[in-house]
PDB file of C-alpha atoms in Angstrom:
ATOM      1  CA  MET A 226      -5.656 -10.626 -60.476  1.00 51.00           C
ATOM      2  CA  ASN A 227      -7.329 -11.128 -64.221  1.00 70.00           C
ATOM      3  CA  ASP A 228      -4.479 -13.352 -65.416  1.00 83.00           C
ATOM      4  CA  TYR A 229      -4.704 -15.417 -68.652  1.00 86.00           C
ATOM      5  CA  ILE A 230      -3.643 -18.241 -70.112  1.00 92.00           C
ATOM      6  CA  LYS A 231      -3.093 -18.106 -74.453  1.00 92.00           C
ATOM      7  CA  ALA A 232      -3.815 -21.405 -75.865  1.00 96.00           C
ATOM      8  CA  THR A 233      -2.212 -21.378 -79.297  1.00 97.00           C
ATOM      9  CA  PHE A 234      -3.678 -23.992 -81.988  1.00 97.00           C
ATOM     10  CA  THR A 235      -2.412 -24.597 -85.231  1.00 97.00           C
ATOM     11  CA  ILE A 236      -4.963 -27.090 -87.478  1.00 97.00           C
ATOM     12  CA  ASP A 237      -3.345 -28.848 -90.703  1.00 96.00           C
ATOM     13  CA  PRO A 238      -4.449 -28.946 -93.352  1.00 95.00           C
ATOM     14  CA  VAL A 239      -6.936 -25.845 -91.961  1.00 93.00           C
ATOM     15  CA  ASP A 240      -9.820 -23.491 -92.975  1.00 90.00           C
ATOM     16  CA  GLU A 241     -12.096 -21.653 -91.475  1.00 82.00           C
ATOM     17  CA  ASP A 242     -15.120 -24.613 -90.500  1.00 84.00           C
ATOM     18  CA  ARG A 243     -12.229 -26.701 -88.599  1.00 91.00           C
ATOM     19  CA  CYS A 244     -11.768 -23.147 -86.780  1.00 89.00           C
ATOM     20  CA  ASP A 245     -15.437 -22.719 -84.753  1.00 83.00           C
ATOM     21  CA  VAL A 246     -16.231 -26.722 -84.023  1.00 89.00           C
ATOM     22  CA  LEU A 247     -12.226 -25.818 -82.563  1.00 92.00           C
ATOM     23  CA  ALA A 248     -13.675 -23.060 -80.963  1.00 87.00           C
ATOM     24  CA  ALA A 249     -16.453 -23.987 -80.368  1.00 84.00           C
ATOM     25  CA  LEU A 250     -14.472 -27.213 -78.162  1.00 91.00           C
ATOM     26  CA  LEU A 251     -12.293 -24.871 -76.382  1.00 92.00           C
ATOM     27  CA  ALA A 252     -15.478 -22.778 -74.660  1.00 85.00           C
ATOM     28  CA  GLU A 253     -16.452 -25.364 -73.870  1.00 86.00           C
ATOM     29  CA  ALA A 254     -13.724 -26.458 -71.842  1.00 91.00           C
ATOM     30  CA  GLY A 255     -13.078 -22.566 -70.314  1.00 89.00           C
ATOM     31  CA  PHE A 256     -11.520 -20.827 -72.823  1.00 87.00           C
ATOM     32  CA  GLU A 257     -13.713 -17.583 -73.905  1.00 78.00           C
ATOM     33  CA  SER A 258     -11.699 -15.532 -76.210  1.00 75.00           C
ATOM     34  CA  PHE A 259     -10.567 -17.249 -79.481  1.00 80.00           C
ATOM     35  CA  GLU A 260      -8.779 -14.942 -82.425  1.00 80.00           C
ATOM     36  CA  GLN A 261      -8.264 -17.066 -85.809  1.00 80.00           C
ATOM     37  CA  THR A 262      -5.065 -17.213 -87.064  1.00 85.00           C
ATOM     38  CA  GLY A 263      -4.358 -17.965 -91.571  1.00 87.00           C
ATOM     39  CA  THR A 264      -2.941 -20.995 -90.010  1.00 95.00           C
ATOM     40  CA  GLY A 265      -5.174 -22.284 -86.804  1.00 93.00           C
ATOM     41  CA  VAL A 266      -7.001 -20.451 -83.267  1.00 93.00           C
ATOM     42  CA  VAL A 267      -5.778 -18.931 -80.706  1.00 91.00           C
ATOM     43  CA  ALA A 268      -7.628 -18.860 -78.221  1.00 90.00           C
ATOM     44  CA  TYR A 269      -7.754 -17.122 -74.175  1.00 87.00           C
ATOM     45  CA  ALA A 270      -9.452 -18.370 -70.659  1.00 87.00           C
ATOM     46  CA  PRO A 271      -8.739 -16.814 -67.514  1.00 84.00           C
ATOM     47  CA  SER A 272      -5.442 -19.139 -65.300  1.00 88.00           C
ATOM     48  CA  GLY A 273      -7.696 -20.612 -63.205  1.00 87.00           C
ATOM     49  CA  ASP A 274     -10.166 -22.625 -65.271  1.00 87.00           C
ATOM     50  CA  TYR A 275      -7.100 -23.953 -66.886  1.00 93.00           C
ATOM     51  CA  SER A 276      -6.215 -26.863 -67.117  1.00 94.00           C
ATOM     52  CA  ASP A 277      -3.944 -29.386 -69.592  1.00 95.00           C
ATOM     53  CA  GLU A 278      -6.835 -31.979 -69.429  1.00 95.00           C
ATOM     54  CA  ARG A 279      -9.335 -29.893 -70.377  1.00 95.00           C
ATOM     55  CA  VAL A 280      -7.556 -29.121 -73.900  1.00 96.00           C
ATOM     56  CA  GLU A 281      -6.718 -32.662 -74.733  1.00 96.00           C
ATOM     57  CA  GLU A 282     -10.574 -33.891 -74.094  1.00 95.00           C
ATOM     58  CA  ALA A 283     -12.291 -31.207 -76.563  1.00 94.00           C
ATOM     59  CA  LEU A 284      -8.735 -32.245 -79.067  1.00 96.00           C
ATOM     60  CA  GLY A 285     -10.267 -35.645 -78.756  1.00 94.00           C
ATOM     61  CA  GLN A 286     -14.172 -34.628 -79.908  1.00 93.00           C
ATOM     62  CA  PHE A 287     -12.700 -33.040 -83.444  1.00 94.00           C
ATOM     63  CA  CYS A 288     -14.067 -34.399 -86.129  1.00 89.00           C
ATOM     64  CA  PHE A 289     -12.141 -33.870 -88.665  1.00 91.00           C
ATOM     65  CA  ASP A 290      -9.447 -34.705 -90.600  1.00 91.00           C
ATOM     66  CA  SER A 291      -7.324 -33.429 -89.523  1.00 94.00           C
ATOM     67  CA  ARG A 292      -3.356 -32.940 -87.156  1.00 95.00           C
ATOM     68  CA  VAL A 293      -3.623 -30.828 -83.667  1.00 97.00           C
ATOM     69  CA  THR A 294      -0.944 -29.214 -82.467  1.00 97.00           C
ATOM     70  CA  TRP A 295      -0.211 -26.462 -79.440  1.00 97.00           C
ATOM     71  CA  GLU A 296       0.769 -24.751 -76.476  1.00 96.00           C
ATOM     72  CA  HIS A 297       0.738 -22.588 -74.652  1.00 96.00           C
ATOM     73  CA  GLU A 298       2.000 -19.455 -72.105  1.00 94.00           C
ATOM     74  CA  PHE A 299       1.314 -17.251 -68.828  1.00 92.00           C
ATOM     75  CA  ILE A 300       0.153 -13.992 -69.723  1.00 83.00           C
ATOM     76  CA  GLU A 301      -0.727 -11.952 -66.604  1.00 81.00           C
ATOM     77  CA  GLY A 302      -2.791  -9.489 -65.726  1.00 69.00           C
ATOM     78  CA  ARG A 303      -2.976  -6.634 -67.833  1.00 62.00           C
ATOM     79  CA  ASP A 304      -5.331  -3.708 -69.613  1.00 57.00           C
ATOM     80  CA  TRP A 305      -7.280  -6.091 -72.604  1.00 55.00           C
ATOM     81  CA  ASN A 306      -9.210  -3.022 -73.212  1.00 52.00           C
ATOM     82  CA  GLU A 307      -5.535  -1.497 -74.744  1.00 56.00           C
ATOM     83  CA  GLU A 308      -4.614  -4.776 -76.191  1.00 59.00           C
ATOM     84  CA  TRP A 309      -8.613  -5.948 -77.909  1.00 55.00           C
ATOM     85  CA  GLU A 310      -8.349  -2.068 -78.854  1.00 51.00           C
ATOM     86  CA  LYS A 311      -4.225  -2.571 -79.941  1.00 53.00           C
ATOM     87  CA  ASN A 312      -5.477  -6.573 -81.732  1.00 55.00           C
ATOM     88  CA  TYR A 313      -9.181  -7.669 -82.071  1.00 54.00           C
ATOM     89  CA  PHE A 314     -12.153  -5.090 -81.789  1.00 65.00           C
ATOM     90  CA  THR A 315     -13.204  -2.528 -85.047  1.00 77.00           C
ATOM     91  CA  PRO A 316     -17.017  -1.929 -85.011  1.00 84.00           C
ATOM     92  CA  MET A 317     -19.829  -2.996 -86.168  1.00 86.00           C
ATOM     93  CA  VAL A 318     -22.052  -2.274 -87.790  1.00 91.00           C
ATOM     94  CA  ILE A 319     -25.484  -5.181 -87.561  1.00 93.00           C
ATOM     95  CA  ALA A 320     -28.349  -4.625 -89.996  1.00 93.00           C
ATOM     96  CA  ASP A 321     -27.746  -1.381 -90.693  1.00 95.00           C
ATOM     97  CA  ARG A 322     -29.121  -1.162 -87.742  1.00 96.00           C
ATOM     98  CA  CYS A 323     -27.035  -1.124 -84.374  1.00 96.00           C
ATOM     99  CA  VAL A 324     -22.624  -0.087 -84.607  1.00 95.00           C
ATOM    100  CA  ILE A 325     -20.886  -2.003 -82.292  1.00 91.00           C
ATOM    101  CA  HIS A 326     -18.119   0.199 -81.082  1.00 89.00           C
ATOM    102  CA  SER A 327     -15.885   1.420 -78.108  1.00 85.00           C
ATOM    103  CA  THR A 328     -14.409   4.337 -76.203  1.00 84.00           C
ATOM    104  CA  PHE A 329     -11.486   4.215 -78.152  1.00 77.00           C
ATOM    105  CA  HIS A 330     -12.949   4.065 -81.817  1.00 81.00           C
ATOM    106  CA  LYS A 331     -13.718   7.232 -83.073  1.00 82.00           C
ATOM    107  CA  ASP A 332     -14.921   6.844 -86.979  1.00 85.00           C
ATOM    108  CA  TYR A 333     -17.987   4.841 -86.244  1.00 89.00           C
ATOM    109  CA  PRO A 334     -20.936   5.625 -87.860  1.00 92.00           C
ATOM    110  CA  LYS A 335     -24.210   7.131 -86.418  1.00 93.00           C
ATOM    111  CA  MET A 336     -26.699   4.680 -86.389  1.00 94.00           C
ATOM    112  CA  GLU A 337     -30.301   3.786 -84.553  1.00 97.00           C
ATOM    113  CA  TYR A 338     -29.239   2.331 -82.463  1.00 97.00           C
ATOM    114  CA  ASP A 339     -25.598   3.153 -79.922  1.00 96.00           C
ATOM    115  CA  ILE A 340     -23.288   0.258 -77.798  1.00 94.00           C
ATOM    116  CA  VAL A 341     -21.009   0.896 -76.112  1.00 92.00           C
ATOM    117  CA  ILE A 342     -18.508  -1.708 -74.226  1.00 86.00           C
ATOM    118  CA  ASP A 343     -15.316  -1.668 -73.670  1.00 78.00           C
ATOM    119  CA  PRO A 344     -14.941  -6.204 -74.118  1.00 64.00           C
ATOM    120  CA  LYS A 345     -11.111  -6.668 -71.802  1.00 62.00           C
ATOM    121  CA  MET A 346     -11.637 -10.149 -72.246  1.00 52.00           C
ATOM    122  CA  ALA A 347     -15.748 -10.304 -71.782  1.00 48.00           C
ATOM    123  CA  PHE A 348     -17.434 -12.363 -75.376  1.00 52.00           C
ATOM    124  CA  GLY A 349     -20.157 -10.140 -76.891  1.00 53.00           C
ATOM    125  CA  THR A 350     -18.759  -7.388 -79.122  1.00 54.00           C
ATOM    126  CA  GLY A 351     -20.468  -8.674 -82.103  1.00 52.00           C
ATOM    127  CA  HIS A 352     -17.565 -10.004 -84.319  1.00 63.00           C
ATOM    128  CA  HIS A 353     -19.409 -13.722 -83.286  1.00 76.00           C
ATOM    129  CA  GLU A 354     -21.460 -15.025 -86.093  1.00 85.00           C
ATOM    130  CA  THR A 355     -23.821 -16.284 -82.707  1.00 89.00           C
ATOM    131  CA  THR A 356     -24.258 -12.418 -81.548  1.00 89.00           C
ATOM    132  CA  CYS A 357     -23.697 -11.342 -85.087  1.00 92.00           C
ATOM    133  CA  LEU A 358     -26.808 -13.854 -84.727  1.00 95.00           C
ATOM    134  CA  MET A 359     -29.380 -12.566 -81.856  1.00 96.00           C
ATOM    135  CA  VAL A 360     -28.595  -9.021 -81.947  1.00 96.00           C
ATOM    136  CA  GLU A 361     -30.244  -9.241 -86.044  1.00 97.00           C
ATOM    137  CA  GLN A 362     -33.365 -11.257 -83.781  1.00 98.00           C
ATOM    138  CA  ILE A 363     -33.620  -8.621 -81.592  1.00 98.00           C
ATOM    139  CA  LEU A 364     -34.064  -6.503 -83.743  1.00 98.00           C
ATOM    140  CA  ARG A 365     -36.690  -7.949 -85.301  1.00 97.00           C
ATOM    141  CA  GLU A 366     -39.101  -8.589 -82.402  1.00 98.00           C
ATOM    142  CA  ASP A 367     -40.697  -5.713 -80.245  1.00 97.00           C
ATOM    143  CA  MET A 368     -39.262  -4.972 -77.210  1.00 97.00           C
ATOM    144  CA  ARG A 369     -41.729  -2.473 -75.835  1.00 97.00           C
ATOM    145  CA  GLY A 370     -42.908  -2.595 -72.776  1.00 98.00           C
ATOM    146  CA  LYS A 371     -41.235  -6.332 -71.936  1.00 98.00           C
ATOM    147  CA  SER A 372     -38.954  -7.812 -69.631  1.00 98.00           C
ATOM    148  CA  VAL A 373     -35.628  -9.722 -70.725  1.00 98.00           C
ATOM    149  CA  LEU A 374     -33.521 -12.188 -68.760  1.00 98.00           C
ATOM    150  CA  ASP A 375     -29.913 -12.619 -71.040  1.00 98.00           C
ATOM    151  CA  MET A 376     -28.083 -15.636 -69.705  1.00 97.00           C
ATOM    152  CA  GLY A 377     -24.385 -15.467 -69.638  1.00 93.00           C
ATOM    153  CA  THR A 378     -24.435 -11.425 -70.823  1.00 93.00           C
ATOM    154  CA  GLY A 379     -20.636 -11.586 -71.335  1.00 86.00           C
ATOM    155  CA  THR A 380     -19.879  -7.704 -72.684  1.00 86.00           C
ATOM    156  CA  GLY A 381     -23.904  -7.101 -71.469  1.00 93.00           C
ATOM    157  CA  ILE A 382     -24.198  -5.936 -75.320  1.00 93.00           C
ATOM    158  CA  LEU A 383     -27.847  -7.923 -75.748  1.00 96.00           C
ATOM    159  CA  ALA A 384     -29.018  -6.903 -72.279  1.00 97.00           C
ATOM    160  CA  MET A 385     -28.970  -3.014 -72.758  1.00 97.00           C
ATOM    161  CA  LEU A 386     -29.988  -3.202 -76.374  1.00 97.00           C
ATOM    162  CA  ALA A 387     -32.732  -5.050 -75.796  1.00 98.00           C
ATOM    163  CA  SER A 388     -32.652  -1.851 -73.287  1.00 98.00           C
ATOM    164  CA  LYS A 389     -32.702   0.510 -76.472  1.00 97.00           C
ATOM    165  CA  CYS A 390     -35.116  -1.108 -78.242  1.00 97.00           C
ATOM    166  CA  GLY A 391     -37.812  -0.724 -75.614  1.00 98.00           C
ATOM    167  CA  ALA A 392     -37.241  -2.975 -73.261  1.00 98.00           C
ATOM    168  CA  SER A 393     -39.160  -2.070 -69.741  1.00 98.00           C
ATOM    169  CA  HIS A 394     -36.398  -4.002 -67.572  1.00 97.00           C
ATOM    170  CA  ALA A 395     -33.890  -6.567 -68.262  1.00 98.00           C
ATOM    171  CA  VAL A 396     -31.526  -8.223 -66.337  1.00 98.00           C
ATOM    172  CA  GLY A 397     -28.774  -9.711 -67.648  1.00 98.00           C
ATOM    173  CA  ILE A 398     -26.639 -13.067 -65.388  1.00 97.00           C
ATOM    174  CA  GLU A 399     -22.898 -13.254 -65.375  1.00 92.00           C
ATOM    175  CA  ILE A 400     -20.857 -16.056 -63.282  1.00 86.00           C
ATOM    176  CA  ASP A 401     -17.524 -15.041 -64.183  1.00 80.00           C
ATOM    177  CA  GLU A 402     -16.872 -12.153 -61.793  1.00 81.00           C
ATOM    178  CA  PHE A 403     -13.995 -10.251 -64.111  1.00 76.00           C
ATOM    179  CA  ALA A 404     -17.285 -10.725 -66.620  1.00 80.00           C
ATOM    180  CA  PHE A 405     -19.715  -9.214 -64.544  1.00 88.00           C
ATOM    181  CA  GLN A 406     -17.213  -6.314 -63.649  1.00 88.00           C
ATOM    182  CA  ASN A 407     -17.154  -5.235 -67.156  1.00 85.00           C
ATOM    183  CA  THR A 408     -20.782  -4.996 -67.709  1.00 91.00           C
ATOM    184  CA  LEU A 409     -21.250  -3.111 -65.007  1.00 94.00           C
ATOM    185  CA  GLU A 410     -18.909  -0.935 -65.923  1.00 92.00           C
ATOM    186  CA  ASN A 411     -20.641  -1.259 -70.410  1.00 93.00           C
ATOM    187  CA  VAL A 412     -24.050  -0.889 -68.491  1.00 96.00           C
ATOM    188  CA  LYS A 413     -23.152   3.085 -67.108  1.00 95.00           C
ATOM    189  CA  LEU A 414     -21.100   3.446 -70.093  1.00 94.00           C
ATOM    190  CA  ASN A 415     -25.199   3.516 -71.963  1.00 96.00           C
ATOM    191  CA  ALA A 416     -26.276   4.890 -69.072  1.00 95.00           C
ATOM    192  CA  VAL A 417     -28.921   2.485 -69.502  1.00 96.00           C
ATOM    193  CA  GLU A 418     -31.169   2.752 -66.203  1.00 93.00           C
ATOM    194  CA  ASN A 419     -33.192  -0.639 -66.474  1.00 97.00           C
ATOM    195  CA  VAL A 420     -30.368  -2.777 -67.123  1.00 97.00           C
ATOM    196  CA  GLU A 421     -29.875  -4.593 -63.966  1.00 97.00           C
ATOM    197  CA  MET A 422     -27.110  -6.684 -63.221  1.00 96.00           C
ATOM    198  CA  LEU A 423     -26.598 -10.043 -60.946  1.00 97.00           C
ATOM    199  CA  LEU A 424     -23.866 -12.451 -60.288  1.00 95.00           C
ATOM    200  CA  GLY A 425     -23.885 -16.215 -60.242  1.00 94.00           C
ATOM    201  CA  ASP A 426     -25.465 -18.794 -62.934  1.00 95.00           C
ATOM    202  CA  ALA A 427     -29.211 -20.177 -63.148  1.00 96.00           C
ATOM    203  CA  SER A 428     -29.783 -21.119 -59.660  1.00 97.00           C
ATOM    204  CA  LEU A 429     -30.516 -17.553 -59.111  1.00 98.00           C
ATOM    205  CA  LEU A 430     -33.753 -17.877 -61.096  1.00 98.00           C
ATOM    206  CA  LYS A 431     -36.374 -18.317 -58.930  1.00 97.00           C
ATOM    207  CA  PRO A 432     -40.820 -19.125 -60.011  1.00 96.00           C
ATOM    208  CA  THR A 433     -41.056 -16.161 -59.615  1.00 96.00           C
ATOM    209  CA  MET A 434     -38.547 -14.431 -61.120  1.00 97.00           C
ATOM    210  CA  GLN A 435     -41.084 -13.888 -64.832  1.00 98.00           C
ATOM    211  CA  PHE A 436     -40.288 -12.620 -67.846  1.00 98.00           C
ATOM    212  CA  ASP A 437     -41.404 -12.011 -71.668  1.00 98.00           C
ATOM    213  CA  TYR A 438     -38.049 -13.109 -73.552  1.00 98.00           C
ATOM    214  CA  VAL A 439     -35.229 -15.011 -71.887  1.00 98.00           C
ATOM    215  CA  ILE A 440     -31.599 -14.915 -74.440  1.00 98.00           C
ATOM    216  CA  ALA A 441     -29.214 -17.338 -73.957  1.00 97.00           C
ATOM    217  CA  ASN A 442     -25.847 -17.192 -75.780  1.00 94.00           C
ATOM    218  CA  ILE A 443     -24.025 -19.545 -73.895  1.00 88.00           C
ATOM    219  CA  ASN A 444     -22.787 -23.842 -75.520  1.00 84.00           C
ATOM    220  CA  ARG A 445     -25.689 -26.235 -75.190  1.00 88.00           C
ATOM    221  CA  ASN A 446     -24.611 -28.183 -72.918  1.00 86.00           C
ATOM    222  CA  ILE A 447     -24.265 -24.841 -71.110  1.00 90.00           C
ATOM    223  CA  ILE A 448     -27.744 -24.392 -72.016  1.00 95.00           C
ATOM    224  CA  THR A 449     -29.023 -28.568 -72.095  1.00 95.00           C
ATOM    225  CA  ALA A 450     -28.767 -28.950 -69.126  1.00 94.00           C
ATOM    226  CA  ASP A 451     -29.950 -25.275 -67.416  1.00 97.00           C
ATOM    227  CA  ILE A 452     -33.746 -25.055 -69.904  1.00 98.00           C
ATOM    228  CA  ASP A 453     -35.490 -26.197 -67.561  1.00 98.00           C
ATOM    229  CA  ARG A 454     -35.001 -22.866 -65.358  1.00 98.00           C
ATOM    230  CA  TYR A 455     -35.381 -20.486 -68.653  1.00 98.00           C
ATOM    231  CA  ALA A 456     -38.700 -21.990 -68.856  1.00 98.00           C
ATOM    232  CA  MET A 457     -39.789 -21.725 -65.601  1.00 98.00           C
ATOM    233  CA  VAL A 458     -39.172 -18.226 -65.990  1.00 98.00           C
ATOM    234  CA  LEU A 459     -40.130 -17.136 -68.359  1.00 98.00           C
ATOM    235  CA  ARG A 460     -44.234 -16.037 -69.287  1.00 98.00           C
ATOM    236  CA  GLU A 461     -46.431 -17.962 -71.475  1.00 97.00           C
ATOM    237  CA  GLY A 462     -46.641 -17.336 -74.495  1.00 97.00           C
ATOM    238  CA  GLY A 463     -42.754 -15.643 -74.063  1.00 98.00           C
ATOM    239  CA  ILE A 464     -39.635 -16.053 -76.902  1.00 98.00           C
ATOM    240  CA  MET A 465     -36.526 -17.800 -75.374  1.00 98.00           C
ATOM    241  CA  LEU A 466     -33.883 -17.189 -77.874  1.00 98.00           C
ATOM    242  CA  LEU A 467     -30.897 -19.391 -78.006  1.00 98.00           C
ATOM    243  CA  SER A 468     -27.384 -19.520 -78.878  1.00 96.00           C
ATOM    244  CA  GLY A 469     -24.337 -20.121 -78.757  1.00 89.00           C
ATOM    245  CA  PHE A 470     -24.378 -23.536 -81.140  1.00 87.00           C
ATOM    246  CA  TYR A 471     -24.037 -25.266 -84.871  1.00 87.00           C
ATOM    247  CA  GLU A 472     -27.660 -26.117 -86.892  1.00 92.00           C
ATOM    248  CA  SER A 473     -26.685 -29.763 -86.164  1.00 88.00           C
ATOM    249  CA  ASP A 474     -26.957 -29.285 -82.291  1.00 91.00           C
ATOM    250  CA  ILE A 475     -30.350 -28.162 -82.695  1.00 96.00           C
ATOM    251  CA  PRO A 476     -32.493 -31.608 -82.635  1.00 95.00           C
ATOM    252  CA  VAL A 477     -29.874 -32.305 -78.382  1.00 94.00           C
ATOM    253  CA  VAL A 478     -31.642 -28.817 -77.668  1.00 97.00           C
ATOM    254  CA  MET A 479     -34.576 -28.823 -78.983  1.00 98.00           C
ATOM    255  CA  GLU A 480     -35.144 -32.610 -77.289  1.00 98.00           C
ATOM    256  CA  ALA A 481     -34.324 -30.914 -73.653  1.00 98.00           C
ATOM    257  CA  ALA A 482     -36.713 -28.454 -75.027  1.00 98.00           C
ATOM    258  CA  ARG A 483     -39.933 -29.558 -75.878  1.00 98.00           C
ATOM    259  CA  PRO A 484     -41.103 -31.355 -72.488  1.00 98.00           C
ATOM    260  CA  LEU A 485     -41.046 -28.569 -70.924  1.00 98.00           C
ATOM    261  CA  GLY A 486     -43.810 -26.925 -73.449  1.00 97.00           C
ATOM    262  CA  LEU A 487     -41.035 -25.226 -76.318  1.00 98.00           C
ATOM    263  CA  SER A 488     -41.192 -25.093 -79.293  1.00 98.00           C
ATOM    264  CA  GLU A 489     -39.036 -23.855 -82.031  1.00 98.00           C
ATOM    265  CA  VAL A 490     -40.771 -20.981 -83.832  1.00 98.00           C
ATOM    266  CA  LEU A 491     -37.609 -20.459 -86.436  1.00 98.00           C
ATOM    267  CA  HIS A 492     -33.969 -20.242 -86.423  1.00 98.00           C
ATOM    268  CA  ASN A 493     -31.221 -18.672 -87.966  1.00 97.00           C
ATOM    269  CA  VAL A 494     -27.685 -19.597 -89.390  1.00 95.00           C
ATOM    270  CA  LYS A 495     -24.443 -17.972 -90.063  1.00 91.00           C
ATOM    271  CA  LYS A 496     -21.123 -19.997 -90.604  1.00 83.00           C
ATOM    272  CA  SER A 497     -22.864 -23.082 -89.502  1.00 83.00           C
ATOM    273  CA  TRP A 498     -23.773 -21.283 -86.076  1.00 89.00           C
ATOM    274  CA  THR A 499     -27.866 -20.912 -84.788  1.00 95.00           C
ATOM    275  CA  MET A 500     -30.418 -19.232 -83.806  1.00 97.00           C
ATOM    276  CA  LEU A 501     -32.768 -21.124 -81.564  1.00 98.00           C
ATOM    277  CA  MET A 502     -36.260 -19.214 -81.192  1.00 98.00           C
ATOM    278  CA  LEU A 503     -38.742 -21.364 -79.180  1.00 98.00           C
ATOM    279  CA  THR A 504     -42.062 -20.186 -78.101  1.00 98.00           C
ATOM    280  CA  LYS A 505     -43.810 -20.808 -74.256  1.00 97.00           C
ATOM    281  CA  LYS A 506     -47.593 -21.816 -75.077  1.00 88.00           C
TER     282      LYS A 506
END
């Protein structure tokens, strides 16, 4: 059963930057979905990944001069797709070329690229700045005939978009079993036959697996821990797109990337979140 913990955080004083930073810290503490409110953040974590200790550690890293109070409740497994329909997920248009919507949406614009997802609490509806940054960059790239790896694929949105942009083959890897099952459903909804989904983490990657693009929208700690495996499967001259962290985190990521022959090409920013493009020489 997909039971969750709902934690409500009140920040005083509160602003958007404080909410974004708290959400990033909570993501590293096992939370995977967030709603910004007028007083702070509501966050959701699978019940098996939640602990008070991890929350307290995250709050201990909150660097703003604000008072943060919180409470949590257990939420029994339910139809999360219905919850998203009622409360969170609305159609999203990115770069006037891609529309992201769900099966329950009837009123959305027609675009060059159409992505259908039923998120069910998996991260990646396009609404978060990091997903939006990644979608925008994929739309700028020439994916025709390229092989793509999407680490921490979530809803599968980035792997599916790469496929629709002409990639010859896309592989998505997701560690959370419930999110993985959701991704399989989304792949069927989009009828993308050249997208393969795998359940697991970076340990699945082998030197014989080679990709033209490696994409990872996760968080800084996981990226820096696994970037050596990402580099291992990235072809020489290939492109790595990384997000899930702040622009201020780029030096930390680059410290792990440079010894692997990776160099920065560019980075883009939305509300302090960043998308970092690297190439392998």
